[in-house]
mmCIF file of C-alpha atoms in Angstrom:
data_model
loop_
_atom_site.group_PDB
_atom_site.id
_atom_site.type_symbol
_atom_site.label_atom_id
_atom_site.label_comp_id
_atom_site.label_asym_id
_atom_site.label_seq_id
_atom_site.Cartn_x
_atom_site.Cartn_y
_atom_site.Cartn_z
ATOM 1 C CA SER A 1 -90.111 -100.575 48.444
ATOM 2 C CA GLY A 2 -91.233 -99.044 51.520
ATOM 3 C CA SER A 3 -92.733 -95.276 52.011
ATOM 4 C CA TYR A 4 -91.609 -92.144 51.563
ATOM 5 C CA VAL A 5 -92.363 -88.446 53.217
ATOM 6 C CA THR A 6 -92.199 -85.998 49.604
ATOM 7 C CA GLY A 7 -94.370 -83.297 51.346
ATOM 8 C CA SER A 8 -96.312 -82.234 54.597
ATOM 9 C CA GLU A 9 -98.767 -79.751 55.360
ATOM 10 C CA ILE A 10 -100.171 -77.893 58.628
ATOM 11 C CA THR A 11 -103.952 -78.629 59.195
ATOM 12 C CA GLY A 12 -106.567 -79.104 61.548
ATOM 13 C CA ASP A 13 -110.027 -77.634 63.218
ATOM 14 C CA ILE A 14 -110.172 -76.336 66.713
ATOM 15 C CA GLU A 15 -113.864 -77.247 67.606
ATOM 16 C CA THR A 16 -115.077 -74.545 70.257
ATOM 17 C CA GLU A 17 -118.005 -73.670 72.411
ATOM 18 C CA PHE A 18 -119.262 -69.854 71.287
ATOM 19 C CA ALA A 19 -118.972 -67.736 73.964
ATOM 20 C CA TYR A 20 -119.144 -63.669 74.297
ATOM 21 C CA GLY A 21 -115.278 -62.383 74.463
ATOM 22 C CA ILE A 22 -112.944 -64.740 74.169
ATOM 23 C CA GLN A 23 -112.678 -65.854 69.986
ATOM 24 C CA ASP A 24 -112.945 -62.054 69.382
ATOM 25 C CA ALA A 25 -108.542 -62.673 68.423
ATOM 26 C CA LEU A 26 -109.001 -65.468 66.452
ATOM 27 C CA LEU A 27 -111.915 -63.880 64.183
ATOM 28 C CA GLU A 28 -110.552 -61.122 63.838
ATOM 29 C CA CYS A 29 -107.518 -63.903 62.028
ATOM 30 C CA VAL A 30 -110.559 -64.334 60.226
ATOM 31 C CA ALA A 31 -111.367 -61.709 58.560
ATOM 32 C CA PHE A 32 -108.508 -59.880 57.592
ATOM 33 C CA ASN A 33 -109.529 -56.894 59.627
ATOM 34 C CA PRO A 34 -109.357 -55.547 62.960
ATOM 35 C CA TRP A 35 -112.292 -54.319 65.528
ATOM 36 C CA VAL A 36 -112.975 -50.623 64.404
ATOM 37 C CA ASP A 37 -115.095 -48.757 67.498
ATOM 38 C CA ASP A 38 -117.003 -53.018 67.901
ATOM 39 C CA VAL A 39 -116.622 -53.637 64.598
ATOM 40 C CA LEU A 40 -115.287 -56.419 62.503
ATOM 41 C CA GLU A 41 -115.929 -56.867 59.303
ATOM 42 C CA PHE A 42 -114.256 -59.590 56.683
ATOM 43 C CA GLY A 43 -112.969 -59.240 53.911
ATOM 44 C CA GLY A 44 -109.864 -57.309 54.466
ATOM 45 C CA THR A 45 -106.398 -57.669 53.824
ATOM 46 C CA THR A 46 -104.759 -57.424 57.744
ATOM 47 C CA ARG A 47 -103.011 -60.422 57.878
ATOM 48 C CA LYS A 48 -102.574 -61.095 61.576
ATOM 49 C CA THR A 49 -101.335 -65.355 62.664
ATOM 50 C CA ILE A 50 -101.295 -67.470 65.815
ATOM 51 C CA SER A 51 -98.664 -70.185 66.921
ATOM 52 C CA ILE A 52 -100.614 -72.653 68.783
ATOM 53 C CA VAL A 53 -99.424 -75.547 71.627
ATOM 54 C CA LYS A 54 -100.858 -79.058 71.492
ATOM 55 C CA GLY A 55 -99.396 -80.838 74.326
ATOM 56 C CA TYR A 56 -99.030 -84.483 76.022
ATOM 57 C CA THR A 57 -98.365 -83.185 79.457
ATOM 58 C CA ASP A 58 -97.720 -86.825 81.052
ATOM 59 C CA LEU A 59 -95.510 -87.925 78.567
ATOM 60 C CA ASN A 60 -93.264 -83.855 78.386
ATOM 61 C CA ASN A 61 -94.682 -84.017 74.222
ATOM 62 C CA TYR A 62 -94.990 -81.048 72.883
ATOM 63 C CA HIS A 63 -95.365 -79.491 69.706
ATOM 64 C CA VAL A 64 -95.681 -76.140 68.728
ATOM 65 C CA PHE A 65 -97.176 -74.910 65.021
ATOM 66 C CA THR A 66 -95.743 -71.707 64.095
ATOM 67 C CA GLY A 67 -97.318 -68.858 61.365
ATOM 68 C CA CYS A 68 -100.898 -70.403 61.703
ATOM 69 C CA HIS A 69 -103.900 -68.776 59.899
ATOM 70 C CA VAL A 70 -106.935 -69.247 60.337
ATOM 71 C CA ASN A 71 -108.617 -69.753 56.623
ATOM 72 C CA THR A 72 -112.320 -70.788 58.479
ATOM 73 C CA TRP A 73 -114.605 -70.157 61.086
ATOM 74 C CA SER A 74 -118.480 -72.042 60.542
ATOM 75 C CA LEU A 75 -120.987 -71.213 63.284
ATOM 76 C CA ALA A 76 -123.732 -72.914 63.860
ATOM 77 C CA ILE A 77 -126.610 -72.945 65.510
ATOM 78 C CA ALA A 78 -130.112 -75.497 65.787
ATOM 79 C CA THR A 79 -132.696 -75.304 68.290
ATOM 80 C CA ASP A 80 -131.672 -77.037 72.523
ATOM 81 C CA GLU A 81 -128.035 -76.906 71.443
ATOM 82 C CA ILE A 82 -124.989 -75.293 72.328
ATOM 83 C CA VAL A 83 -123.699 -72.502 70.037
ATOM 84 C CA THR A 84 -120.963 -73.800 68.194
ATOM 85 C CA SER A 85 -117.790 -72.148 66.687
ATOM 86 C CA THR A 86 -115.022 -73.849 64.771
ATOM 87 C CA PHE A 87 -111.624 -72.589 63.944
ATOM 88 C CA GLY A 88 -109.857 -74.458 60.122
ATOM 89 C CA ILE A 89 -105.322 -73.633 60.311
ATOM 90 C CA MET A 90 -103.709 -73.321 57.671
ATOM 91 C CA GLY A 91 -99.879 -73.338 59.958
ATOM 92 C CA LEU A 92 -96.478 -72.895 58.288
ATOM 93 C CA ALA A 93 -94.488 -75.153 60.085
ATOM 94 C CA ARG A 94 -94.033 -77.299 63.125
ATOM 95 C CA LYS A 95 -92.087 -78.161 66.292
ATOM 96 C CA ALA A 96 -91.409 -80.705 68.377
ATOM 97 C CA SER A 97 -90.373 -80.581 72.330
ATOM 98 C CA ASN A 98 -89.824 -82.194 75.445
ATOM 99 C CA THR A 99 -90.916 -78.999 77.091
ATOM 100 C CA PRO A 100 -93.917 -76.274 76.529
ATOM 101 C CA PRO A 101 -92.766 -73.685 75.404
ATOM 102 C CA SER A 102 -91.564 -70.362 77.283
ATOM 103 C CA GLY A 103 -93.521 -67.491 78.646
ATOM 104 C CA GLU A 104 -96.626 -66.361 80.714
ATOM 105 C CA VAL A 105 -99.458 -69.478 80.993
ATOM 106 C CA THR A 106 -102.966 -67.468 81.302
ATOM 107 C CA PRO A 107 -106.021 -68.848 82.279
ATOM 108 C CA ALA A 108 -108.776 -69.754 79.795
ATOM 109 C CA PRO A 109 -111.649 -66.912 80.916
ATOM 110 C CA ASN A 110 -114.476 -68.527 82.922
ATOM 111 C CA ALA A 111 -117.543 -67.600 80.480
ATOM 112 C CA VAL A 112 -120.762 -68.979 79.695
ATOM 113 C CA ALA A 113 -121.304 -70.810 76.193
ATOM 114 C CA PHE A 114 -124.045 -69.133 74.352
ATOM 115 C CA THR A 115 -127.122 -71.609 73.781
ATOM 116 C CA ALA A 116 -129.840 -72.089 71.426
ATOM 117 C CA LEU A 117 -131.685 -69.723 73.731
ATOM 118 C CA SER A 118 -129.413 -66.964 73.508
ATOM 119 C CA VAL A 119 -130.422 -66.020 69.575
ATOM 120 C CA GLY A 120 -133.090 -64.142 69.075
ATOM 121 C CA ASP A 121 -133.774 -60.592 67.406
ATOM 122 C CA ILE A 122 -133.460 -62.999 63.650
ATOM 123 C CA LYS A 123 -134.187 -60.328 60.366
ATOM 124 C CA PHE A 124 -134.899 -60.989 56.511
ATOM 125 C CA ASN A 125 -134.316 -57.865 54.927
ATOM 126 C CA ASP A 126 -134.709 -55.889 57.866
ATOM 127 C CA VAL A 127 -137.473 -57.618 58.936
ATOM 128 C CA ALA A 128 -138.228 -59.604 62.402
ATOM 129 C CA VAL A 129 -139.479 -62.732 61.785
ATOM 130 C CA ALA A 130 -140.604 -63.296 65.440
ATOM 131 C CA GLY A 131 -144.571 -63.809 64.276
ATOM 132 C CA GLN A 132 -144.301 -64.751 60.641
ATOM 133 C CA MET A 133 -142.116 -67.328 60.364
ATOM 134 C CA CYS A 134 -139.493 -69.628 62.755
ATOM 135 C CA VAL A 135 -136.562 -70.134 62.591
ATOM 136 C CA THR A 136 -135.312 -73.655 63.835
ATOM 137 C CA GLY A 137 -131.517 -73.849 63.155
ATOM 138 C CA LEU A 138 -128.931 -71.211 61.703
ATOM 139 C CA ASP A 139 -124.969 -72.008 60.273
ATOM 140 C CA VAL A 140 -122.932 -69.609 57.954
ATOM 141 C CA THR A 141 -119.644 -70.700 57.481
ATOM 142 C CA PHE A 142 -116.531 -67.676 55.984
ATOM 143 C CA ASP A 143 -113.483 -68.875 54.086
ATOM 144 C CA ASN A 144 -110.929 -67.189 52.753
ATOM 145 C CA SER A 145 -109.615 -69.865 50.637
ATOM 146 C CA ALA A 146 -106.154 -70.564 50.928
ATOM 147 C CA GLN A 147 -103.728 -71.489 49.087
ATOM 148 C CA VAL A 148 -100.495 -73.495 50.391
ATOM 149 C CA GLN A 149 -97.527 -71.795 48.434
ATOM 150 C CA LYS A 150 -94.850 -74.658 48.617
ATOM 151 C CA CYS A 151 -91.690 -73.983 48.332
ATOM 152 C CA LEU A 152 -88.104 -75.913 48.074
ATOM 153 C CA ASN A 153 -86.606 -75.246 51.083
ATOM 154 C CA TYR A 154 -86.050 -78.909 53.697
ATOM 155 C CA GLU A 155 -85.976 -75.739 56.517
ATOM 156 C CA ASN A 156 -89.703 -75.248 55.512
ATOM 157 C CA ASP A 157 -91.272 -77.250 53.212
ATOM 158 C CA VAL A 158 -94.195 -74.144 53.059
ATOM 159 C CA GLY A 159 -93.534 -70.938 51.744
ATOM 160 C CA ALA A 160 -96.453 -69.382 52.352
ATOM 161 C CA ILE A 161 -100.139 -68.941 52.725
ATOM 162 C CA LEU A 162 -101.839 -67.158 50.403
ATOM 163 C CA GLU A 163 -106.020 -66.438 50.802
ATOM 164 C CA THR A 164 -107.331 -65.502 47.465
ATOM 165 C CA LEU A 165 -111.000 -65.052 47.832
ATOM 166 C CA LEU A 166 -113.475 -64.991 50.828
ATOM 167 C CA ASN A 167 -116.445 -66.753 50.633
ATOM 168 C CA VAL A 168 -119.191 -66.543 52.995
ATOM 169 C CA SER A 169 -122.607 -68.971 52.630
ATOM 170 C CA GLY A 170 -125.094 -71.196 55.037
ATOM 171 C CA THR A 171 -128.230 -72.271 55.780
ATOM 172 C CA ALA A 172 -130.915 -71.135 57.644
ATOM 173 C CA ASN A 173 -133.981 -73.491 58.687
ATOM 174 C CA LEU A 174 -137.182 -72.001 58.330
ATOM 175 C CA ALA A 175 -140.403 -73.241 59.150
ATOM 176 C CA TRP A 176 -142.644 -72.729 55.854
ATOM 177 C CA SER A 177 -145.619 -70.083 55.907
ATOM 178 C CA VAL A 178 -145.899 -67.185 53.818
ATOM 179 C CA GLY A 179 -142.557 -65.720 54.614
ATOM 180 C CA ALA A 180 -140.923 -68.133 54.169
ATOM 181 C CA ALA A 181 -142.960 -68.989 50.579
ATOM 182 C CA ASP A 182 -142.251 -64.908 50.191
ATOM 183 C CA LEU A 183 -138.577 -65.716 50.066
ATOM 184 C CA TYR A 184 -139.025 -69.009 47.880
ATOM 185 C CA GLU A 185 -140.012 -66.864 45.042
ATOM 186 C CA LYS A 186 -136.554 -63.655 45.248
ATOM 187 C CA GLN A 187 -134.015 -67.056 43.797
ATOM 188 C CA PHE A 188 -135.623 -66.985 40.776
ATOM 189 C CA THR A 189 -135.353 -63.110 39.349
ATOM 190 C CA ASN A 190 -131.503 -62.814 41.317
ATOM 191 C CA THR A 191 -132.831 -60.787 43.803
ATOM 192 C CA PRO A 192 -130.750 -59.893 46.940
ATOM 193 C CA VAL A 193 -131.978 -59.855 50.445
ATOM 194 C CA SER A 194 -130.685 -58.915 54.238
ATOM 195 C CA ILE A 195 -129.818 -61.813 57.162
ATOM 196 C CA SER A 196 -129.118 -60.712 60.764
ATOM 197 C CA TRP A 197 -128.922 -61.685 64.423
ATOM 198 C CA LYS A 198 -128.444 -60.961 67.320
ATOM 199 C CA ILE A 199 -126.555 -63.753 69.847
ATOM 200 C CA LYS A 200 -126.676 -62.066 73.340
ATOM 201 C CA ASN A 201 -125.786 -63.821 77.087
ATOM 202 C CA GLY A 202 -127.634 -63.769 80.436
ATOM 203 C CA ALA A 203 -125.184 -60.750 81.694
ATOM 204 C CA GLY A 204 -126.687 -58.888 78.357
ATOM 205 C CA ASP A 205 -123.582 -59.135 76.212
ATOM 206 C CA ALA A 206 -123.883 -60.174 73.114
ATOM 207 C CA TYR A 207 -123.004 -59.613 68.783
ATOM 208 C CA LEU A 208 -124.947 -59.123 66.030
ATOM 209 C CA ILE A 209 -123.999 -60.328 62.836
ATOM 210 C CA GLU A 210 -125.076 -59.023 59.856
ATOM 211 C CA LEU A 211 -125.063 -60.456 56.067
ATOM 212 C CA PRO A 212 -126.588 -57.054 54.644
ATOM 213 C CA GLU A 213 -126.995 -59.226 50.893
ATOM 214 C CA VAL A 214 -127.517 -63.054 50.288
ATOM 215 C CA LEU A 215 -128.905 -64.801 47.415
ATOM 216 C CA LEU A 216 -131.699 -66.942 48.350
ATOM 217 C CA SER A 217 -131.504 -70.990 47.252
ATOM 218 C CA MET A 218 -134.272 -73.207 48.266
ATOM 219 C CA GLU A 219 -136.588 -76.208 47.049
ATOM 220 C CA LEU A 220 -140.354 -76.538 47.865
ATOM 221 C CA PRO A 221 -141.154 -78.315 50.987
ATOM 222 C CA SER A 222 -142.332 -81.879 51.406
ATOM 223 C CA GLY A 223 -143.727 -84.201 53.684
ATOM 224 C CA ALA A 224 -146.812 -85.979 55.282
ATOM 225 C CA SER A 225 -149.767 -85.257 56.223
ATOM 226 C CA GLY A 226 -149.451 -84.303 59.733
ATOM 227 C CA ASP A 227 -145.385 -83.670 59.697
ATOM 228 C CA ILE A 228 -144.526 -79.876 60.071
ATOM 229 C CA LEU A 229 -143.094 -78.820 56.841
ATOM 230 C CA THR A 230 -139.008 -76.670 57.175
ATOM 231 C CA VAL A 231 -137.022 -76.148 53.932
ATOM 232 C CA ASP A 232 -133.654 -75.141 53.983
ATOM 233 C CA ALA A 233 -132.487 -72.082 52.545
ATOM 234 C CA THR A 234 -129.110 -72.073 51.849
ATOM 235 C CA PHE A 235 -127.363 -68.438 51.329
ATOM 236 C CA THR A 236 -124.665 -66.915 49.728
ATOM 237 C CA VAL A 237 -123.165 -63.867 50.021
ATOM 238 C CA LYS A 238 -122.952 -61.593 47.297
ATOM 239 C CA ASP A 239 -121.450 -57.988 46.957
ATOM 240 C CA VAL A 240 -120.905 -56.281 50.657
ATOM 241 C CA ALA A 241 -119.068 -57.407 53.354
ATOM 242 C CA PRO A 242 -120.421 -59.244 56.548
ATOM 243 C CA ARG A 243 -119.864 -57.903 59.554
ATOM 244 C CA ILE A 244 -120.259 -58.608 62.994
ATOM 245 C CA THR A 245 -120.985 -55.798 66.086
ATOM 246 C CA ARG A 246 -120.038 -56.044 69.466
ATOM 247 C CA ILE A 247 -122.302 -55.327 72.331
ATOM 248 C CA PRO A 248 -120.964 -54.990 75.629
ATOM 249 C CA ALA A 249 -123.339 -55.585 78.264
ATOM 250 C CA GLU A 250 -123.409 -51.764 79.298
ATOM 251 C CA ASN A 251 -124.963 -50.542 76.008
ATOM 252 C CA PRO A 252 -127.152 -52.859 74.941
#
């Protein structure tokens, strides 16, 4: 009787508040592309991995995870909330130590998180929704559909992490309106639409997130006579790669 360890995987999430500039290196890992002229296009082929240290300093207990791939990235925006950014991690190896790894430690910058008040310039098919539709929530997930390749090797059970197909999906929560009704009809003809929005902080630094071609899926809203009707427009990116443009404050 008893139990045996027969295999291992290194997975987990890093949940953060989203702020300008401080996660750009992680976004490169998700995109498999570098930033070029402040534009990051997803679905590339340039692999970039990171190492992660988790330390319990009061116990002098440190865990170093190496060969970490950023498989997923989720961005969630809701009214009256801080914008959250979650990275899904898959690693190759782990090592425990009673001392932290050597090297220079750079403190995290004192960045100001984006909030719901930072979000604006939302567009469907390049038409601003302001005055036509009320968007009450936005979330999007980039998933590289990575798979773990196991090997018979006692030095390292995980032999490789292989990205397969980039899937991008999300939800836009819309107040029911003429504009939302028009989007509802597009699902029946598989007509792709574009979605874009800008997130800007108080200093004027901004990101422009663009999904040039998505397919929609929606249900008709229901509610009581005193309710404001809303509908969840779920979307899936079709063929054109999404991109993020970084807009420093000096270039509004």
